[in-house]
Short mmCIF file of C-alpha atoms and ligand atoms in Angstrom, two decimals:
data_model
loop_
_atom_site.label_atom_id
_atom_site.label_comp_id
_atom_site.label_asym_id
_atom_site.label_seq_id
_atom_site.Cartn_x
_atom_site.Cartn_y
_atom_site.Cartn_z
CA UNK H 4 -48.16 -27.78 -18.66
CA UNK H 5 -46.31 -24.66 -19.50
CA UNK H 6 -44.57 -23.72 -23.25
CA UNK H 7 -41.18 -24.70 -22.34
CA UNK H 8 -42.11 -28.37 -20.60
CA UNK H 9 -44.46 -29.04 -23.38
CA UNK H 10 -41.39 -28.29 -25.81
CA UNK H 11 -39.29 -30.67 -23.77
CA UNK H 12 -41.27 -33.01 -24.36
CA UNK H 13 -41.70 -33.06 -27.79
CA UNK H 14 -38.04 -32.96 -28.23
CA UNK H 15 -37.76 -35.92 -25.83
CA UNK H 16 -39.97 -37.41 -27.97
CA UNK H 17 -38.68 -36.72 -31.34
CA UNK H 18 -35.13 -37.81 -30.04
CA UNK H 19 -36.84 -41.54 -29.15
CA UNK H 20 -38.46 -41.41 -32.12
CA UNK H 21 -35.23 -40.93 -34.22
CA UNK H 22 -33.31 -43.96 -32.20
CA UNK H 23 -36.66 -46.24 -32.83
CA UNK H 24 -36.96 -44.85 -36.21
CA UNK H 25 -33.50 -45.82 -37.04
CA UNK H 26 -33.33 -48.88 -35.43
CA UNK H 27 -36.18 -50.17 -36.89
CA UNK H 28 -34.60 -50.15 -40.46
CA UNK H 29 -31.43 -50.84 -38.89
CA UNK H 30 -32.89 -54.68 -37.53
CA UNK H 31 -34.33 -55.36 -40.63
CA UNK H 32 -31.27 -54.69 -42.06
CA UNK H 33 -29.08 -56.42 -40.50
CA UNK H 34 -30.81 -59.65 -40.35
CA UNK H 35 -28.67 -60.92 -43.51
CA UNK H 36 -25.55 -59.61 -41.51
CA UNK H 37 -26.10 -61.20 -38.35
CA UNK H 38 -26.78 -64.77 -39.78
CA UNK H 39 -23.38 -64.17 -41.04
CA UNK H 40 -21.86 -63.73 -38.45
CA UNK H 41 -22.92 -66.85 -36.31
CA UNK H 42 -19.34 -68.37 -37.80
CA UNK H 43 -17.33 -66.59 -34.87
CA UNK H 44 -13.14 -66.67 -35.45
CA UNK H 45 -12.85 -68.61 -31.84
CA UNK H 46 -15.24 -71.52 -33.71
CA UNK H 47 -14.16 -74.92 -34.10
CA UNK H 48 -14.75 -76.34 -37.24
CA UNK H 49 -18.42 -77.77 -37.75
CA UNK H 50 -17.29 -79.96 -40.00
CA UNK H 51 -20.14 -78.91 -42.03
CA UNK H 52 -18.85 -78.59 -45.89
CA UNK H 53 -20.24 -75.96 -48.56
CA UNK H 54 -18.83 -75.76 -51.91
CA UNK H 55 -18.18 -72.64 -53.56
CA UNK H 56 -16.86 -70.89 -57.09
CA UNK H 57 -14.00 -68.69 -56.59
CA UNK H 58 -13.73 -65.97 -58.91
CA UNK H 59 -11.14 -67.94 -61.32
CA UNK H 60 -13.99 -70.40 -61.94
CA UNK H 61 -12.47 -73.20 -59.49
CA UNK H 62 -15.14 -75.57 -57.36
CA UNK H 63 -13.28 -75.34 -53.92
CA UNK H 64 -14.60 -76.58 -50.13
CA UNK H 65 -14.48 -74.98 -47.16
CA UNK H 66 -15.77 -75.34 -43.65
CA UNK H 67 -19.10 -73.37 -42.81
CA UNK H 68 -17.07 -71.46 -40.00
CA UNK H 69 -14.67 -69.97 -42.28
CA UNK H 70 -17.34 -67.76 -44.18
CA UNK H 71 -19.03 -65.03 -43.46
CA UNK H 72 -16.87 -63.54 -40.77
CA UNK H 73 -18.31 -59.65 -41.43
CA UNK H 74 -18.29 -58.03 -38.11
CA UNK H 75 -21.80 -57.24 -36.97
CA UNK H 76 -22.99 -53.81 -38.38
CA UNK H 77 -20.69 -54.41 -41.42
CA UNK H 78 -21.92 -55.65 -44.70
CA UNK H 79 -20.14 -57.10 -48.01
CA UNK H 80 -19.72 -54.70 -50.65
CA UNK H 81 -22.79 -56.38 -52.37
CA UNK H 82 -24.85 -55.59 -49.77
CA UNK H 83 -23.37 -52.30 -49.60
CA UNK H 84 -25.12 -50.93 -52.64
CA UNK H 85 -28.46 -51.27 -50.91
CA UNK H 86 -28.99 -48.43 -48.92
CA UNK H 87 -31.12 -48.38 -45.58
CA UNK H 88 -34.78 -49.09 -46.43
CA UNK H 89 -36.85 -45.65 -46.19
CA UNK H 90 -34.30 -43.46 -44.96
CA UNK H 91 -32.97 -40.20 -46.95
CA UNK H 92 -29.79 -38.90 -44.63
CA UNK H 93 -28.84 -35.75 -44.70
CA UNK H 94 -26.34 -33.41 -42.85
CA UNK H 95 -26.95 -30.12 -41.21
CA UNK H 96 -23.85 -27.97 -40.43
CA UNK H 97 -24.07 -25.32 -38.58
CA UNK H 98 -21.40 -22.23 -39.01
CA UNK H 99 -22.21 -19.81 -36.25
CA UNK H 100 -20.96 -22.76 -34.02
CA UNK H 101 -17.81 -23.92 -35.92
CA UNK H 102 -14.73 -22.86 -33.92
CA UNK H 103 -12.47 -25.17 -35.82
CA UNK H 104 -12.10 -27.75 -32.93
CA UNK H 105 -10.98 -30.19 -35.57
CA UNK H 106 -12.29 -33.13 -33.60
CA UNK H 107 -14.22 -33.64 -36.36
CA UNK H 108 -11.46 -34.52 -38.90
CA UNK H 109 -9.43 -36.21 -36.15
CA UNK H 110 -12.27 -38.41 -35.60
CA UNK H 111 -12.87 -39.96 -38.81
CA UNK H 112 -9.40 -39.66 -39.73
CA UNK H 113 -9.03 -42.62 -36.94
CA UNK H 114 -12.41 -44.35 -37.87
CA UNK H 115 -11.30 -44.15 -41.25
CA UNK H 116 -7.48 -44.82 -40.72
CA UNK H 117 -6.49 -42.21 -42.51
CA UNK H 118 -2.79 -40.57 -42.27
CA UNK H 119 -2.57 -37.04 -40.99
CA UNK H 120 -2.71 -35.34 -44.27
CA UNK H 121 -5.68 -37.56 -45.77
CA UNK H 122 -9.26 -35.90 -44.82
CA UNK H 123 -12.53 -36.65 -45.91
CA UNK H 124 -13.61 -33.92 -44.28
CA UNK H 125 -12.23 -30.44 -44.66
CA UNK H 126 -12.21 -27.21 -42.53
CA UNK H 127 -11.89 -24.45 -45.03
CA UNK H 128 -11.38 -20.75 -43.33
CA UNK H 129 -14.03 -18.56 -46.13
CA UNK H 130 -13.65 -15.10 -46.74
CA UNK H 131 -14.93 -14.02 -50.14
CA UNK H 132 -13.25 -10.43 -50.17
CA UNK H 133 -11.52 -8.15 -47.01
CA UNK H 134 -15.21 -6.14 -46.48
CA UNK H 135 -16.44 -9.23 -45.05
CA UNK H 136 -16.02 -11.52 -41.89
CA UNK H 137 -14.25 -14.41 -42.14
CA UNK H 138 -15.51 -18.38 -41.18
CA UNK H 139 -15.10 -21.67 -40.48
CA UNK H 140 -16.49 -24.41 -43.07
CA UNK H 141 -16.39 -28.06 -42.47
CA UNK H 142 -16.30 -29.23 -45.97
CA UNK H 143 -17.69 -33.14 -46.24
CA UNK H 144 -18.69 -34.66 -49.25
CA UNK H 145 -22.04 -33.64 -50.24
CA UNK H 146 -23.91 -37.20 -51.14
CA UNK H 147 -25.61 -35.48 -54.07
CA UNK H 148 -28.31 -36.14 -55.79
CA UNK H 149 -27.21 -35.54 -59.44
CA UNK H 150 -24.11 -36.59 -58.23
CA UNK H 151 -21.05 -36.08 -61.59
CA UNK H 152 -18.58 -38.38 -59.74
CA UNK H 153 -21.00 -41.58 -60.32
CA UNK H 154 -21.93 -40.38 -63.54
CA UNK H 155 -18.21 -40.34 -65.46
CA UNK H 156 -17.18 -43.29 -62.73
CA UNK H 157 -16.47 -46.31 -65.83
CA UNK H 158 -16.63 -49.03 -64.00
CA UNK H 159 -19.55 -48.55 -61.61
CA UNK H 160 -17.20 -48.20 -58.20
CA UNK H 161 -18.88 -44.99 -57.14
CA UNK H 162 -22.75 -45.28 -56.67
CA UNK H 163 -25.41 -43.82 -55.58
CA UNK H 164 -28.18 -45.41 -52.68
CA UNK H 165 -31.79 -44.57 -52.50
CA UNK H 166 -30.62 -43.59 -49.04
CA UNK H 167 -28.93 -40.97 -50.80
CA UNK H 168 -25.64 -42.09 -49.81
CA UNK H 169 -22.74 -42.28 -52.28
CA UNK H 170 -19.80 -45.14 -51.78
CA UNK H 171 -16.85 -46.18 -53.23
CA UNK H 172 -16.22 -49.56 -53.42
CA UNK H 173 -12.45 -49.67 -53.61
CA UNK H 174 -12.59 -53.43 -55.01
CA UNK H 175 -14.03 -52.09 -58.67
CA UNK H 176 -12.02 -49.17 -58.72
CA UNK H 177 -9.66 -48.61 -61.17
CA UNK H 178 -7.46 -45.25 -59.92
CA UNK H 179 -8.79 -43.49 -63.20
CA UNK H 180 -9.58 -40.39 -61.05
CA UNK H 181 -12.30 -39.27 -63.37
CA UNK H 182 -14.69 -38.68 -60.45
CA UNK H 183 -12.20 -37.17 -58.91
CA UNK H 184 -12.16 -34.25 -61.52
CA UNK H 185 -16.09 -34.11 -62.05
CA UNK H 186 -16.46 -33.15 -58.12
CA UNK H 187 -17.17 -29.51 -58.52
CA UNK H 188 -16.51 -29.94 -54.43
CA UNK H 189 -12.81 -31.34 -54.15
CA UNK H 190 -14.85 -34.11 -51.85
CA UNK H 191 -12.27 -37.03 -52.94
CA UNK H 192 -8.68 -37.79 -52.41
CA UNK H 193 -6.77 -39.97 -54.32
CA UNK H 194 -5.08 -42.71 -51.53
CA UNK H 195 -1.46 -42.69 -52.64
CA UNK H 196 -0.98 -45.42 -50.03
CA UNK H 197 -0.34 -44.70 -46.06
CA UNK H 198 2.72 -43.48 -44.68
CA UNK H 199 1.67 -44.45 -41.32
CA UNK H 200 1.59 -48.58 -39.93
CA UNK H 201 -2.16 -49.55 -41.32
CA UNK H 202 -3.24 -52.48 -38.42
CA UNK H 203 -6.11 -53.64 -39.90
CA UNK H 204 -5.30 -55.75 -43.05
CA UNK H 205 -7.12 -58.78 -41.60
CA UNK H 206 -10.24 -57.50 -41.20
CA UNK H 207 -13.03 -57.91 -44.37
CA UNK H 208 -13.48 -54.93 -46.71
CA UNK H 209 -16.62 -53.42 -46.84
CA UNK H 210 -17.42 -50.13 -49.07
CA UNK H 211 -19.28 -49.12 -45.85
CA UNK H 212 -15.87 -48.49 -43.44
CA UNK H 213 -13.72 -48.28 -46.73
CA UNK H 214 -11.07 -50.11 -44.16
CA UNK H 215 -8.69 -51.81 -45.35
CA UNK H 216 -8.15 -49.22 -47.63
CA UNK H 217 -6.28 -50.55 -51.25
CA UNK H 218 -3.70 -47.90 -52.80
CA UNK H 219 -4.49 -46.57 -56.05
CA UNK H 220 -8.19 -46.33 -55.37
CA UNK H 221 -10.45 -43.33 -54.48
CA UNK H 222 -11.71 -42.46 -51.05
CA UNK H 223 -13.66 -39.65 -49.56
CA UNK H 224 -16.45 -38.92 -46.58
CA UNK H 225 -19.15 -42.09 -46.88
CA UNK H 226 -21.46 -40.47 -43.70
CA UNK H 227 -20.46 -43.49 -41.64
CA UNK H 228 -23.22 -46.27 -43.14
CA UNK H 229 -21.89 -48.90 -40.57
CA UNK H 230 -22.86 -46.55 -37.52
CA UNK H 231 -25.77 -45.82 -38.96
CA UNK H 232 -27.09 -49.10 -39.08
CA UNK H 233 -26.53 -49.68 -35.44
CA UNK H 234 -28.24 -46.35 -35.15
CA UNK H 235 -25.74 -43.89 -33.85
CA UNK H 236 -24.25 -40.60 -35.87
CA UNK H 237 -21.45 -40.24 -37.97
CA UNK H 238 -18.21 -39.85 -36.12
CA UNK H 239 -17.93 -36.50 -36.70
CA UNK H 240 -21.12 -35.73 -35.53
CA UNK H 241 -20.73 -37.51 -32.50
CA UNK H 242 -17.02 -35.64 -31.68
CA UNK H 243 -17.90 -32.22 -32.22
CA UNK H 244 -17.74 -30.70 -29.10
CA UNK H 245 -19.54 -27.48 -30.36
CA UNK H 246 -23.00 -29.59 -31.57
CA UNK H 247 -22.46 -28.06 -35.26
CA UNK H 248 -22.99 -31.30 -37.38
CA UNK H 249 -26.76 -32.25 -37.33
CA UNK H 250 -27.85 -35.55 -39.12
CA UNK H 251 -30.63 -37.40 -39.67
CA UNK H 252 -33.81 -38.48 -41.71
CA UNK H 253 -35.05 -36.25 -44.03
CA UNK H 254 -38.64 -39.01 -44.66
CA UNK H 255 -39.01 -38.23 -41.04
CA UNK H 256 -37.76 -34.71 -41.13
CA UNK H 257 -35.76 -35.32 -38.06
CA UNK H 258 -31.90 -34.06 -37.50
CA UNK H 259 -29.89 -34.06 -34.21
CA UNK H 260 -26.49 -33.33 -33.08
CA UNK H 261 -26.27 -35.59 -29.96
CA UNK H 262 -27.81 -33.03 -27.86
CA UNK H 263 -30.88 -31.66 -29.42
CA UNK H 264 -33.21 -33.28 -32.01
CA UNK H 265 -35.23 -30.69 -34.02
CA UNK H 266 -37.51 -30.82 -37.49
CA UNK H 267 -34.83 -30.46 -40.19
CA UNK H 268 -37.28 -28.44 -42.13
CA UNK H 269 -37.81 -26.10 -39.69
CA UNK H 270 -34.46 -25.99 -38.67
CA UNK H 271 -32.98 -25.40 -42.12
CA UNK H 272 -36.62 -22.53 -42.79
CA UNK H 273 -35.73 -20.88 -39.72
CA UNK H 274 -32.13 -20.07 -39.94
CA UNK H 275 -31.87 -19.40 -43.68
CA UNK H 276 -30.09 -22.45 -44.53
CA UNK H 277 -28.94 -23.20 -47.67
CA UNK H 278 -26.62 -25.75 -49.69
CA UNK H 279 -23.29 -24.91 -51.36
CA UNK H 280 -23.30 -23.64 -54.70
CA UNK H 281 -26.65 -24.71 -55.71
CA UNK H 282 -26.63 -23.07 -58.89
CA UNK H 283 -24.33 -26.24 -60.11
CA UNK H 284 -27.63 -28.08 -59.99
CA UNK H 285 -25.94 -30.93 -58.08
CA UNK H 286 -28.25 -30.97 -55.12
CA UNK H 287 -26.59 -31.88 -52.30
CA UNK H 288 -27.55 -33.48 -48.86
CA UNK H 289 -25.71 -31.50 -46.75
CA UNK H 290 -27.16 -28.05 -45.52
CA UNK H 291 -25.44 -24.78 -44.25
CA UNK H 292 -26.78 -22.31 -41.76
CA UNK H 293 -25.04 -19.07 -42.06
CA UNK H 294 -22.22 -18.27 -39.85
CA UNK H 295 -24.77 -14.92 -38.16
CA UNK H 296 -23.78 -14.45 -34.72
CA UNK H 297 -21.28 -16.66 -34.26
CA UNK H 298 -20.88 -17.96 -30.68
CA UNK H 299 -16.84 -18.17 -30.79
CA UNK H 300 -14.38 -15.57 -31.39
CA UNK H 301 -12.66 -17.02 -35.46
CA UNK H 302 -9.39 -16.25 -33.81
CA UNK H 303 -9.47 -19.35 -31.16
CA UNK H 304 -9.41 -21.93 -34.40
CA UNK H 305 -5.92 -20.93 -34.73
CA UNK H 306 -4.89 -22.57 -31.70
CA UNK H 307 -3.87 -25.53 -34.24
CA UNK H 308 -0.37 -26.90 -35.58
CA UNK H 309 1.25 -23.90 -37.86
CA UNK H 310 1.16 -26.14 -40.99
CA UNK H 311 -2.61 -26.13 -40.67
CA UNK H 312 -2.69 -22.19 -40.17
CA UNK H 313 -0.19 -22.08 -43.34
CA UNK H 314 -3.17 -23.73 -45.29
CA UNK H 315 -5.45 -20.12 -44.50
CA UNK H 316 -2.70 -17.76 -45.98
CA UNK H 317 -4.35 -16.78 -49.05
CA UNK H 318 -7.13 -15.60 -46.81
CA UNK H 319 -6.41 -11.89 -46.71
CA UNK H 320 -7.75 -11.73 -42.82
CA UNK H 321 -5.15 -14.35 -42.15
CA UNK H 322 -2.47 -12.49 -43.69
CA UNK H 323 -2.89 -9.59 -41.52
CA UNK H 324 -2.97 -11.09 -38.37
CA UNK H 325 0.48 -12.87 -39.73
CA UNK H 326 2.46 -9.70 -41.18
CA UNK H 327 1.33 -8.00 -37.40
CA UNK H 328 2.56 -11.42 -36.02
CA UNK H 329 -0.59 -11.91 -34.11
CA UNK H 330 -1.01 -15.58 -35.40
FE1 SF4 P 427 -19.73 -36.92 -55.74
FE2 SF4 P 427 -18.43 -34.66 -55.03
FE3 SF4 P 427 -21.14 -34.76 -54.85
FE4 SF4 P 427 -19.60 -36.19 -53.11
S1 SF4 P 427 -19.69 -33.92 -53.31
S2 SF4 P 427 -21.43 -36.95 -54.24
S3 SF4 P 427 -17.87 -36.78 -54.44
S4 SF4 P 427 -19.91 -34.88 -56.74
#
């Protein structure tokens, strides 16, 4: 067997061995849910009774079909504060590739039912000073480790999972917007209710979709907990048409876009990668590689909507190109 076949295959393998790996945790997992979710909506009444408190301290009965009626793959926010046994996620973005497609933030703005001007993800245009070149940076939040937002959080809404994930569970928040001023990364927004027609009220909350969403609470990027439990990638993983966003398993040491599956150590060794301003001490879960040889010319991400282009102004390679009126 020659280099490259013997490659194949352990990239074959390693991509198996991520599905398995996931779905493994993701079974066990969702054992609780499923025996939820044997109370279907078209169910007639079992005529089976089970008493239960309400939270103003009332005894009340209901019917055992009208419990429990958490879509498969979505858990209470209870069980949303245990994260996936032995998994430690992490994100691995890769700038050379970024050619601000935006699918991305389209993507989880509809998973997410988010108006057009709420993103949990955002695709800053960096240039530190006119000597150097310019690039794209989808900005997510971070899931830190040390992470300030659940630190000054008073109530215990924002948490942290030994998944590493962070949530918000929008049910114990109070709108105080403290965490929202300890994230050194602008990560959260602040949901001042939607504009547009939100279609989903029926549907049970759960921390891990953050749909329905209540106004006056705190949202941001949650790395898609309810896909990952049926083992598939974050949404904007999976609609990046470029392959930039890589995500997996650190414990396994295993990250893949959709297309290739590759040791996240090596991955993040060989291409210098690095995490955003480390120095803070935050230690985040998502991972840069440097924008070196980028595969895409930075002018094609301004083939967007002019309001998004007006957000890049203050970047002085942006201003050029608009006082010569190439943009
Ligand atoms: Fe919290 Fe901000 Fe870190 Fe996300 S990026 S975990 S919101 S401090």
């Amino acid at each position: 067997m020659n280099n490259n076949n013997s490659e194949k295959d352990s990239t074959n393998n390693r991509r198996k061995f991520l599905k398995l790996g996931l779905m493994s945790s993701v079974t066990a997992l969702a054992g609780t849910t499923l025996i939820k979710n044997i109370a279907s909506e078209e169910e007639k009444p079992s005529g089976e009774k089970i008493r239960l408190l309400t939270p103003d301290g009332k005894m009340v009965e209901v019917d055992a079909t009208n419990i429990n009626k958490y879509p498969e793959a979505l858990v209470t926010p209870a069980e949303s504060r245990i994260g996936i046994p032995n998994r430690k996620f992490v994100m691995v973005i890769d700038l050379a590739k970024c050619k601000n497609a935006r699918k991305c933030v389209e993507s989880c703005q509809k998973a997410h039912q988010l108006d057009h001007n709420q993103e949990f993800l955002k695709i800053q245009l960096i240039q530190d000073n006119e000597n150097v070149a310019p690039h794209w940076m989808p900005k997510p939040c971070f899931h830190c480790d040390e992470p300030p937002c659940v630190t000054v959080c008073p109530t215990g809404a924002t948490f942290k999972r030994d998944d590493g994930i962070v949530l918000i569970d929008n049910q114990r928040c109070i709108g105080c917007k403290f965490c929202i001023t300890s994230c050194p990364y602008s990560a959260r927004i602040f949901n001042w209710g939607h504009k547009d027609k939100f279609d989903n009220k029926d549907i049970p909350y759960s921390p891990e979709t953050q749909v329905p969403a209540a106004e006056g609470t705190v949202m941001k990027c949650d790395f898609c907990p309810d896909l990952l439990r049926q083992g598939k990638l974050p949404h904007c993983a999976q609609a990046c048409p470029m392959g930039v966003i890589y995500f997996g398993d650190k414990n396994e040491d295993i990250v893949t876009n959709g297309e290739e599956t590759v040791s996240f150590s090596e991955l993040i060794n060989n291409r210098g990668g690095y995490r955003h301003l480390e120095h803070l001490g935050t230690k985040p879960n998502v991972y840069y590689l440097p924008a070196v040889n980028r595969q895409v010319p930075l002018e094609d991400g301004f083939n967007v909507d002019e309001d998004i282009i007006d957000r890049y102004l203050n970047v002085p390679y942006v201003k050029n190109l608009k006082e010569q009126g190439k943009i």
